[in-house]
GROMACS .gro file of C-alpha atoms in nm:
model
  360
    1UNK     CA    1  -1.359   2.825  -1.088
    2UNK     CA    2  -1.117   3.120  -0.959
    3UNK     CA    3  -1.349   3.201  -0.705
    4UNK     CA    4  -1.422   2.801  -0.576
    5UNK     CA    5  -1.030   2.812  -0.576
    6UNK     CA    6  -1.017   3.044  -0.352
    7UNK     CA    7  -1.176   2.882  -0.049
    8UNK     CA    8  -0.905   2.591  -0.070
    9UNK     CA    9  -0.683   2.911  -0.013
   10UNK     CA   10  -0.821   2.871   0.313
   11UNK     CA   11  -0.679   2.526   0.403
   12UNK     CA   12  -0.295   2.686   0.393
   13UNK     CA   13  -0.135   2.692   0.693
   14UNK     CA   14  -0.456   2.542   0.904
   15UNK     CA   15  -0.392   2.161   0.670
   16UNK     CA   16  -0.114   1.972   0.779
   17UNK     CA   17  -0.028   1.614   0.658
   18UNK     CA   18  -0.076   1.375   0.956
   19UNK     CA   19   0.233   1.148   0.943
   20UNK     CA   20   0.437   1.509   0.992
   21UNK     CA   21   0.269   1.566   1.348
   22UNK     CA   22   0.248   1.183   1.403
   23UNK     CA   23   0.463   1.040   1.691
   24UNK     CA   24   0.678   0.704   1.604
   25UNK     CA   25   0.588   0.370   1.544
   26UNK     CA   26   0.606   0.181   1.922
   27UNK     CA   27   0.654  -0.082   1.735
   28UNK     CA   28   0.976   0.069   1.531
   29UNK     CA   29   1.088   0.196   1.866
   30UNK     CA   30   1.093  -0.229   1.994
   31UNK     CA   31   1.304  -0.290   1.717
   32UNK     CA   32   1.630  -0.535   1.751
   33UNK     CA   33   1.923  -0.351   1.568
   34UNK     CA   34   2.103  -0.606   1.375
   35UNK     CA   35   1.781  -0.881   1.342
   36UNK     CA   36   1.759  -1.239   1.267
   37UNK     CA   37   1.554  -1.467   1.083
   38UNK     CA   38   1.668  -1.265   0.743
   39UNK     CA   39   1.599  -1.357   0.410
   40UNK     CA   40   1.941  -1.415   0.128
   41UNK     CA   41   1.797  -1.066   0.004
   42UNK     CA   42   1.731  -0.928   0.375
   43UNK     CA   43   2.119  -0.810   0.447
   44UNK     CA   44   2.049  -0.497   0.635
   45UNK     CA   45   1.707  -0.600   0.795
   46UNK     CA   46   1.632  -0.475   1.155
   47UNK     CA   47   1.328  -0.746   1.299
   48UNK     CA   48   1.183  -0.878   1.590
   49UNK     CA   49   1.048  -1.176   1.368
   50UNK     CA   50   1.081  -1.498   1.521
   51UNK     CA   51   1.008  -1.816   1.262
   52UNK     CA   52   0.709  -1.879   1.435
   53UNK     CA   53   0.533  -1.578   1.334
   54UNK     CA   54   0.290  -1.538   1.035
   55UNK     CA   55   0.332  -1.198   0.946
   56UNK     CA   56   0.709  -1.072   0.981
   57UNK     CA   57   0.738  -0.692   0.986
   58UNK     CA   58   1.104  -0.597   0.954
   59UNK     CA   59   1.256  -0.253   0.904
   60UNK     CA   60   1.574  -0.224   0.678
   61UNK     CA   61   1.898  -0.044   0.778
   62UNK     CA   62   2.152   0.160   0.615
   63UNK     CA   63   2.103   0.245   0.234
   64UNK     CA   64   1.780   0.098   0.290
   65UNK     CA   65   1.651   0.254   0.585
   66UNK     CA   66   1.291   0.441   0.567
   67UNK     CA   67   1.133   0.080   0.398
   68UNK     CA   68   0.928  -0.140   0.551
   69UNK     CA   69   0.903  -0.515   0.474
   70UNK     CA   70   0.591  -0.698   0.587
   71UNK     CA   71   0.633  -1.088   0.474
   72UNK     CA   72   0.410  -1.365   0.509
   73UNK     CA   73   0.476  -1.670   0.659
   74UNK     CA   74   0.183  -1.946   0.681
   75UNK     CA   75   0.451  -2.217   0.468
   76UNK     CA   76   0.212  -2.462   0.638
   77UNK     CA   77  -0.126  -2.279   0.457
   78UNK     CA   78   0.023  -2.148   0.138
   79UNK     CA   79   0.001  -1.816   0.339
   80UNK     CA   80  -0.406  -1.807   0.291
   81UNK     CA   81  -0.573  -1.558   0.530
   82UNK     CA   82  -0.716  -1.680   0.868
   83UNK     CA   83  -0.814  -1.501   1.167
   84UNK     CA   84  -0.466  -1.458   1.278
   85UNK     CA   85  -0.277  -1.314   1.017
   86UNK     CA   86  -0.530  -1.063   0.929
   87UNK     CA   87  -0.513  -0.969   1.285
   88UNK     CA   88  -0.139  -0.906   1.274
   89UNK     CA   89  -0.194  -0.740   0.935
   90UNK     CA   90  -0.425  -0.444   1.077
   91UNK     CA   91  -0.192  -0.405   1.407
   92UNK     CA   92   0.121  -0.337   1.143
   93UNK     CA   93  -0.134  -0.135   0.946
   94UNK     CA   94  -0.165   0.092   1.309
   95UNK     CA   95   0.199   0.120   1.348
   96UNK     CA   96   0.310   0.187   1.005
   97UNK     CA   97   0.046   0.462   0.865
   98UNK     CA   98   0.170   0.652   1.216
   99UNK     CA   99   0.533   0.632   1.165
  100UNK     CA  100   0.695   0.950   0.993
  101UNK     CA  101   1.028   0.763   0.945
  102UNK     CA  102   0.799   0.496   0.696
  103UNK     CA  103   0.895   0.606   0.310
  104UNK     CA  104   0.778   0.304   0.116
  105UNK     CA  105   0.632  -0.058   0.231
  106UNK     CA  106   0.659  -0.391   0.042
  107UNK     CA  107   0.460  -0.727   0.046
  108UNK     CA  108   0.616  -0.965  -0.021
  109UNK     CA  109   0.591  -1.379   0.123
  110UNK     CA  110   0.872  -1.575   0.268
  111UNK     CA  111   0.711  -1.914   0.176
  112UNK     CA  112   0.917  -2.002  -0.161
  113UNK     CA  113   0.678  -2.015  -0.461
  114UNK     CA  114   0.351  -1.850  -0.329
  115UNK     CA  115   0.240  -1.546  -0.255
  116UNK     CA  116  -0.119  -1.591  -0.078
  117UNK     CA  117  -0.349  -1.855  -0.187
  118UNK     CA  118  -0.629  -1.626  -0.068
  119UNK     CA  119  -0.900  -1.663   0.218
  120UNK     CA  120  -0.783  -2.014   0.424
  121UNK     CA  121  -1.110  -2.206   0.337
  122UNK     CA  122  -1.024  -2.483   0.606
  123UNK     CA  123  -1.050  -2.256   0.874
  124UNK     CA  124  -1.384  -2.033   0.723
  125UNK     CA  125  -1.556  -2.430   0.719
  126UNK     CA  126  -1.524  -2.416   1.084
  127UNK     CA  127  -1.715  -2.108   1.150
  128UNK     CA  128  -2.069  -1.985   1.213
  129UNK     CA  129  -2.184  -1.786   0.962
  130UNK     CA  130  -2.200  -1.509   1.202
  131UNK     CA  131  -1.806  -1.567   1.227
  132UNK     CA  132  -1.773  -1.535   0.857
  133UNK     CA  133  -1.940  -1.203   0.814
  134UNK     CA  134  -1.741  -1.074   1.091
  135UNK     CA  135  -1.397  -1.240   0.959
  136UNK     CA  136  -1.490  -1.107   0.576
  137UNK     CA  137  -1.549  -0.721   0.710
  138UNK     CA  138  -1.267  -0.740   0.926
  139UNK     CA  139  -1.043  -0.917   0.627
  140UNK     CA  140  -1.173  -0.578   0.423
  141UNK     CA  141  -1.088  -0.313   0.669
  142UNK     CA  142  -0.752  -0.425   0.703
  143UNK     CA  143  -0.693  -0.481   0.300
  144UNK     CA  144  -0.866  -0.131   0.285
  145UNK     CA  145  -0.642   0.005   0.519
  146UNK     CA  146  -0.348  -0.123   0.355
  147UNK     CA  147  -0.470   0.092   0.015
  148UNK     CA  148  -0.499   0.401   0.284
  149UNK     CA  149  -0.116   0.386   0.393
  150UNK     CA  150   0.004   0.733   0.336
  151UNK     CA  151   0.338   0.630   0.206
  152UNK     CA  152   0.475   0.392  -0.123
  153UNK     CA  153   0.328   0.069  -0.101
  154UNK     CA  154   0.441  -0.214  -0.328
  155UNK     CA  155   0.374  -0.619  -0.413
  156UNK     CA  156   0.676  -0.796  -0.457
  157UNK     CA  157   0.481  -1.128  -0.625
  158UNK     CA  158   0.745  -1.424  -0.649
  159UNK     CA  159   0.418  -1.714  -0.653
  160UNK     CA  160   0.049  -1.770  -0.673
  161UNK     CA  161  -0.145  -1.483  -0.570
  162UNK     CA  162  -0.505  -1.599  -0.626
  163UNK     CA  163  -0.850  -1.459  -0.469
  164UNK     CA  164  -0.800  -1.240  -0.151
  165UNK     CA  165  -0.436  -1.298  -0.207
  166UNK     CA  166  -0.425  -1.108  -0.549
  167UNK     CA  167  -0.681  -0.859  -0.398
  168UNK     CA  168  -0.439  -0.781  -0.156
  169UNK     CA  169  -0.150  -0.694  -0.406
  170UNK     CA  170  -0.450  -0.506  -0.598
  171UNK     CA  171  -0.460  -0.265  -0.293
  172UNK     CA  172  -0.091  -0.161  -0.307
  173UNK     CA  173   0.033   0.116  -0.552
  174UNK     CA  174   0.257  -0.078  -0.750
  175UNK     CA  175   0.295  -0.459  -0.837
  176UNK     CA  176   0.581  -0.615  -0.958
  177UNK     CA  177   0.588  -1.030  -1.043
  178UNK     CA  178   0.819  -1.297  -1.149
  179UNK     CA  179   0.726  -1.447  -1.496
  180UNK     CA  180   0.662  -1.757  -1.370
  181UNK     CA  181   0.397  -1.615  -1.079
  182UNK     CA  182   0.006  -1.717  -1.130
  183UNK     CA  183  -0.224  -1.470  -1.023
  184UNK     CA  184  -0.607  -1.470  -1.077
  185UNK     CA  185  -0.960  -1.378  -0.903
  186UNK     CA  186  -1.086  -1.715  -0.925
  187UNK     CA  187  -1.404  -1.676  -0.653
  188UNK     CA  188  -1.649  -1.732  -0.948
  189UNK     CA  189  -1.590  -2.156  -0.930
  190UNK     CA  190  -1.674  -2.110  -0.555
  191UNK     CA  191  -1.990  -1.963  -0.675
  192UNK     CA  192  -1.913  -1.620  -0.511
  193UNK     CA  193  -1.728  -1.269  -0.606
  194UNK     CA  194  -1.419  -1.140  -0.537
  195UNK     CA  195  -1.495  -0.897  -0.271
  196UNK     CA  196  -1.206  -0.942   0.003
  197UNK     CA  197  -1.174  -0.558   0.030
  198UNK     CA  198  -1.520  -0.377   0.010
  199UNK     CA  199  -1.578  -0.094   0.239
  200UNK     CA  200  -1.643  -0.182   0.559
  201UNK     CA  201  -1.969  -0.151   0.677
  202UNK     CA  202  -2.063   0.215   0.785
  203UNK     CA  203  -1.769   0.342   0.575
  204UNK     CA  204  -1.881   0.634   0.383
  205UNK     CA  205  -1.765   0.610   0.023
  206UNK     CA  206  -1.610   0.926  -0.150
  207UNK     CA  207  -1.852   1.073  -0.383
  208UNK     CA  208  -1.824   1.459  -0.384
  209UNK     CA  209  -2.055   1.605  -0.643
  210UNK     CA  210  -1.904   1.809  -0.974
  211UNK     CA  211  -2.015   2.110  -1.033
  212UNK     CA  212  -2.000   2.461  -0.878
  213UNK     CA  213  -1.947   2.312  -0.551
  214UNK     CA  214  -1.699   2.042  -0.660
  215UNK     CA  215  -1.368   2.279  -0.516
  216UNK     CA  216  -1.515   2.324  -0.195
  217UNK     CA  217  -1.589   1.952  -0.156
  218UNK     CA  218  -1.256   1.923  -0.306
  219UNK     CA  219  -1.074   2.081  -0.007
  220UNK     CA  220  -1.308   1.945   0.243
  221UNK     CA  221  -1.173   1.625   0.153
  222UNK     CA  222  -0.797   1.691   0.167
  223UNK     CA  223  -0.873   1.892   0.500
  224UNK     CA  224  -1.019   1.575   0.605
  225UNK     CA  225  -0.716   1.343   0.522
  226UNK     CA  226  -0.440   1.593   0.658
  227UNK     CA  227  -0.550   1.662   0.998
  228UNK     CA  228  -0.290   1.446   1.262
  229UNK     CA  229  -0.644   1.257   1.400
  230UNK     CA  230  -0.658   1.100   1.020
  231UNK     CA  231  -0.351   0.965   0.921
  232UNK     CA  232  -0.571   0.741   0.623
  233UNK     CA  233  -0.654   0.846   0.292
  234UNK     CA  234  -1.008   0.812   0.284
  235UNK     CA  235  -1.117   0.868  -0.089
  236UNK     CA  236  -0.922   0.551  -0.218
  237UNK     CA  237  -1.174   0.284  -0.352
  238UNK     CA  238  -1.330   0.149  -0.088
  239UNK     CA  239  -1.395  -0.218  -0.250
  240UNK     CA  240  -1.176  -0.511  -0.324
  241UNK     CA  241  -1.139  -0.686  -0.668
  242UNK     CA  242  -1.479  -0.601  -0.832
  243UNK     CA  243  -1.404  -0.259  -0.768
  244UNK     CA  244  -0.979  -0.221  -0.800
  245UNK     CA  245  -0.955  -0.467  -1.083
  246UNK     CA  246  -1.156  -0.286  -1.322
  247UNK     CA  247  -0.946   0.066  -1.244
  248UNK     CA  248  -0.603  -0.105  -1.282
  249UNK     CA  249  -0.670  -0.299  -1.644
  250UNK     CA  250  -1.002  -0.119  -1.766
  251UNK     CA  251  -1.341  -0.298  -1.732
  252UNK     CA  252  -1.378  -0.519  -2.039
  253UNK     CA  253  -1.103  -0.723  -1.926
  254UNK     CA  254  -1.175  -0.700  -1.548
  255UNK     CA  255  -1.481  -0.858  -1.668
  256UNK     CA  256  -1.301  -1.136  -1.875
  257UNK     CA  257  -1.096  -1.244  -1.609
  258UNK     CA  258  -1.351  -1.227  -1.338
  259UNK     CA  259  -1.622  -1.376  -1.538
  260UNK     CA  260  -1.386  -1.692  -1.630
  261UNK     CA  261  -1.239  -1.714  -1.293
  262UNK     CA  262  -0.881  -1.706  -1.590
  263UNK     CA  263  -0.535  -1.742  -1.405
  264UNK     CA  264  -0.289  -1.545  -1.567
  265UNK     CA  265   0.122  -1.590  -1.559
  266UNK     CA  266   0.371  -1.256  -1.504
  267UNK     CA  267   0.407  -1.190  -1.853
  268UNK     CA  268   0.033  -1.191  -1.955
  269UNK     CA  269   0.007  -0.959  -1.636
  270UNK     CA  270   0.246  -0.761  -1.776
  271UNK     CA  271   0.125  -0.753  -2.088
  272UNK     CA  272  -0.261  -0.646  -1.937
  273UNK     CA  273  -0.156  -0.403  -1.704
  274UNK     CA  274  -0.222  -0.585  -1.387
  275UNK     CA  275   0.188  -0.556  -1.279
  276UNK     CA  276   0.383  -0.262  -1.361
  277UNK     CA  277   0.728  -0.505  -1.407
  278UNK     CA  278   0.816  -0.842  -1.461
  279UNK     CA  279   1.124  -1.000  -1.405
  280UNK     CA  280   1.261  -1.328  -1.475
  281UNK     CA  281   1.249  -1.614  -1.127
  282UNK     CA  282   1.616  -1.641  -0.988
  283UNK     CA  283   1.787  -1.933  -0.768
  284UNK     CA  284   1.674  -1.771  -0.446
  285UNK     CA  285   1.308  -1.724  -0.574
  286UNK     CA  286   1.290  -1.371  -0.497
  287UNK     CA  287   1.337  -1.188  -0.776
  288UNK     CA  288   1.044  -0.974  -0.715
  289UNK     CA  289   1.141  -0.902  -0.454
  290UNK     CA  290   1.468  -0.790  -0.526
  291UNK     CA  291   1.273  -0.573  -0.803
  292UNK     CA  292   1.075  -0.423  -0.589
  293UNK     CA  293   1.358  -0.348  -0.337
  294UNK     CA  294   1.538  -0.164  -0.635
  295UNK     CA  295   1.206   0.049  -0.747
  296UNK     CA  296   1.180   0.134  -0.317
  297UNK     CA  297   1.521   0.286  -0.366
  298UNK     CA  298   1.447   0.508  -0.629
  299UNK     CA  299   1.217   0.688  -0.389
  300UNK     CA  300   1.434   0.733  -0.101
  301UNK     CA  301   1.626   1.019  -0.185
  302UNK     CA  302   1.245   1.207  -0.301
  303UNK     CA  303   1.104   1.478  -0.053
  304UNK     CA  304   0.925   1.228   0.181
  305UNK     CA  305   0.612   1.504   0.217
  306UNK     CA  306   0.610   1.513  -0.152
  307UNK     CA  307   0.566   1.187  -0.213
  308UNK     CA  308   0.286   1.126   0.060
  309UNK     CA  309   0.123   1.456  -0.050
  310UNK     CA  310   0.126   1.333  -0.442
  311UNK     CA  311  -0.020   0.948  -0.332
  312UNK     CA  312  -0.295   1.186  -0.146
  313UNK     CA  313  -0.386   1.405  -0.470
  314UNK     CA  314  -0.390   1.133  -0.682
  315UNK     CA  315  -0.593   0.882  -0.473
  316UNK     CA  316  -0.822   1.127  -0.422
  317UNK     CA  317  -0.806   1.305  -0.777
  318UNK     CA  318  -0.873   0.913  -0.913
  319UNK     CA  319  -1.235   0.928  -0.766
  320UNK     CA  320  -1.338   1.274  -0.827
  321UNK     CA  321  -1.426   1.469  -1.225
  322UNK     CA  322  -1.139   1.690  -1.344
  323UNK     CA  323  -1.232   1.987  -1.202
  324UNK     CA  324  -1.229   1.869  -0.883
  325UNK     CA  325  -0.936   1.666  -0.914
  326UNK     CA  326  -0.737   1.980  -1.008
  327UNK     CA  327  -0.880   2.169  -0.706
  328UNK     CA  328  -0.756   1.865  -0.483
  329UNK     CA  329  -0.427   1.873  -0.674
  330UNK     CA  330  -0.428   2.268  -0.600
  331UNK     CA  331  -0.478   2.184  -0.234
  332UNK     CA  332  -0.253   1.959  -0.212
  333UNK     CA  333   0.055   2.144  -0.360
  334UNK     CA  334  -0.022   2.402  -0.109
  335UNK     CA  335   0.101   2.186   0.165
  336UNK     CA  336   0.448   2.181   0.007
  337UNK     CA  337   0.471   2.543   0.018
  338UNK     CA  338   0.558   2.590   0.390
  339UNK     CA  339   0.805   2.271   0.456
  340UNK     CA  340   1.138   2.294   0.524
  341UNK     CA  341   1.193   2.021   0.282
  342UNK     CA  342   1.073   2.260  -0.020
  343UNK     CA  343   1.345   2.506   0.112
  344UNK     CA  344   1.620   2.206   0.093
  345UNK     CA  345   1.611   2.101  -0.237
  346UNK     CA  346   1.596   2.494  -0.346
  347UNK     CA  347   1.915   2.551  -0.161
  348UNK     CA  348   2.077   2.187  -0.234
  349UNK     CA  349   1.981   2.227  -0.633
  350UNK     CA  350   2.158   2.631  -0.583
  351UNK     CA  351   2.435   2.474  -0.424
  352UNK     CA  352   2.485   2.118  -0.671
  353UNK     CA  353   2.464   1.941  -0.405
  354UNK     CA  354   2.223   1.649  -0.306
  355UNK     CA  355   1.955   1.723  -0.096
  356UNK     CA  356   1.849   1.623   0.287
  357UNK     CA  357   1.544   1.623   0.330
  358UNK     CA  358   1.385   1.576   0.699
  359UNK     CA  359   1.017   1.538   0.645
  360UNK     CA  360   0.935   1.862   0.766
   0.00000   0.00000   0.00000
């Protein structure tokens, strides 16, 4: 094991983590100071959202600065994925996973009382079959690279989130709901399976062998993720909610709900695993929101190479044996060694004093 160990030695000081040598978002740099179109919960929102637009991507300001909201907005379609809005999706996806100043996204919708009703079905009637395999793998590369974002990403649930729609919250890190939200993978009455974010075709899947060889493969992997050409983590599972469901509540009842196509409310959610918290619906319907606002604060003041390092180990570590996951973890920490961040919160914890940390 020592001796395996020892070649991830190797990676230190020729690894870096990509968003560090990654140049700003162009589309953070087009940003309106001051925006419009805000939410009651938005005070502080910087956005170039006009009410037209299905996707709204809007970066907060003061206390809140460093988190990203991305909200739907298809009131007119229960904000169910077309062509369009997974389009917009993946271009935020390009801008956001390149932005250093990014520290944690949220989903969230700004159509009162849903959060995606899933794949628009209207829409996927009107198309050639040749559409809808090309719609489906695009629809899963963007989900896919919405799992991949190197930085916090969390579901602020305030509705329905059923199909694609609770596939997509399934991709994020974290999930938090109101108690009155539905959310199930109901595909089976359509007489399919929930599949909205399989790999995309081509995409190799991460399967590095245990064993002797299991270190090796181990830093091979992180070397992969941390080079500034791959700003993606590319061991996260590479499937939608056949595949995610099962790791979040266990398998038996992945099954259960998938088999029964069951639609379950925040608190049974809660109660399963599926949401980390659950909070009670408020006036404004955003109380998820305003949750998961509260839970993106608690990571701001964090080293922000710590925190993108740790999502790296542990999406990684989640697909690997132990042995390897340690050697991942081991090659990972070693990237913290040389920031100037590490130095910071030596000197600020020395001096009582809180930190300020750079992301260097």
């Amino acid at each position: 094991m020592a001796a395996a160990l020892g070649g991830l030695g190797l990676l230190q000081g020729r690894v870096r983590l990509a968003a560090v040598a990654a140049a700003a978002s162009p589309l953070s740099r087009r940003l309106v100071r001051g925006g419009a179109a805000c939410s009651p919960a938005g005070r502080g929102y910087s956005s170039e959202a006009k009410g037209e637009e299905e996707l709204r991507v809007r970066y907060l300001d003061d206390e809140n600065q460093g988190i990203v909201v991305l909200g739907l907005n298809r009131s007119h379609a229960k904000n169910a994925l077309n062509k369009n809005l997974i389009k917009m999706m993946s271009k935020a996806m390009d801008a956001l996973k390149s932005d250093k100043k990014v520290r944690t996204v949220i989903f969230r919708s700004e159509v009162p009382g849903i959060f995606c009703a899933g794949a628009d079905l209207k829409e996927r009637a009107k198309m050639h079959s040749s559409e809808v395999s090309s719609f489906v793998s695009k629809a899963r590369a963007t989900i896919n690279e919405m799992a991949n974002l190197p930085v916090p990403t969390i579901a602020a649930i305030d509705g329905t989130a059923l199909g694609g729609g609770l596939e997509l919250a399934l991709a994020c890190d974290i999930r938090v709901a109101a108690s009155s939200a539905k959310m199930g993978l109901v595909e089976t009455k359509l007489a399919i399976i929930p599949g909205a974010a399989p790999g995309a075709a081509g995409q190799p899947h991460c399967s590095p062998s245990s064993g002797p060889g299991s270190s090796q493969a181990a830093g091979a992997l992180v070397s992969q993720a941390a080079t500034p050409q791959n700003t993606s983590l590319p061991c996260s599972p590479q499937s939608g909610g056949t595949q995610r469901l099962p790791r979040i509540i266990g398998v038996s009842l992945a099954k259960e709900l998938i088999f029964s196509a069951r639609i379950v409310d925040g608190e049974e959610a809660r109660a399963i695993g599926l949401i980390s918290h659950v909070v009670e619906q408020n006036d404004s319907g955003d109380a998820a929101y305003r949750r998961a606002l509260a839970l993106a604060q608690e990571f701001l003041p964090q080293g922000p190479l710590a925190i993108r390092v740790a999502k790296l180990a542990i999406n990684q570590g989640m697909e690997v044996d132990l042995v390897t996951g340690l050697a991942i973890e081991e090659a990972c920490y070693a990237q913290t060694i040389p920031t100037k961040d590490r130095i910071e919160g030596l000197l600020a914890f020395k001096e009582k004093r809180p930190p300020r940390y750079k992301g260097e």
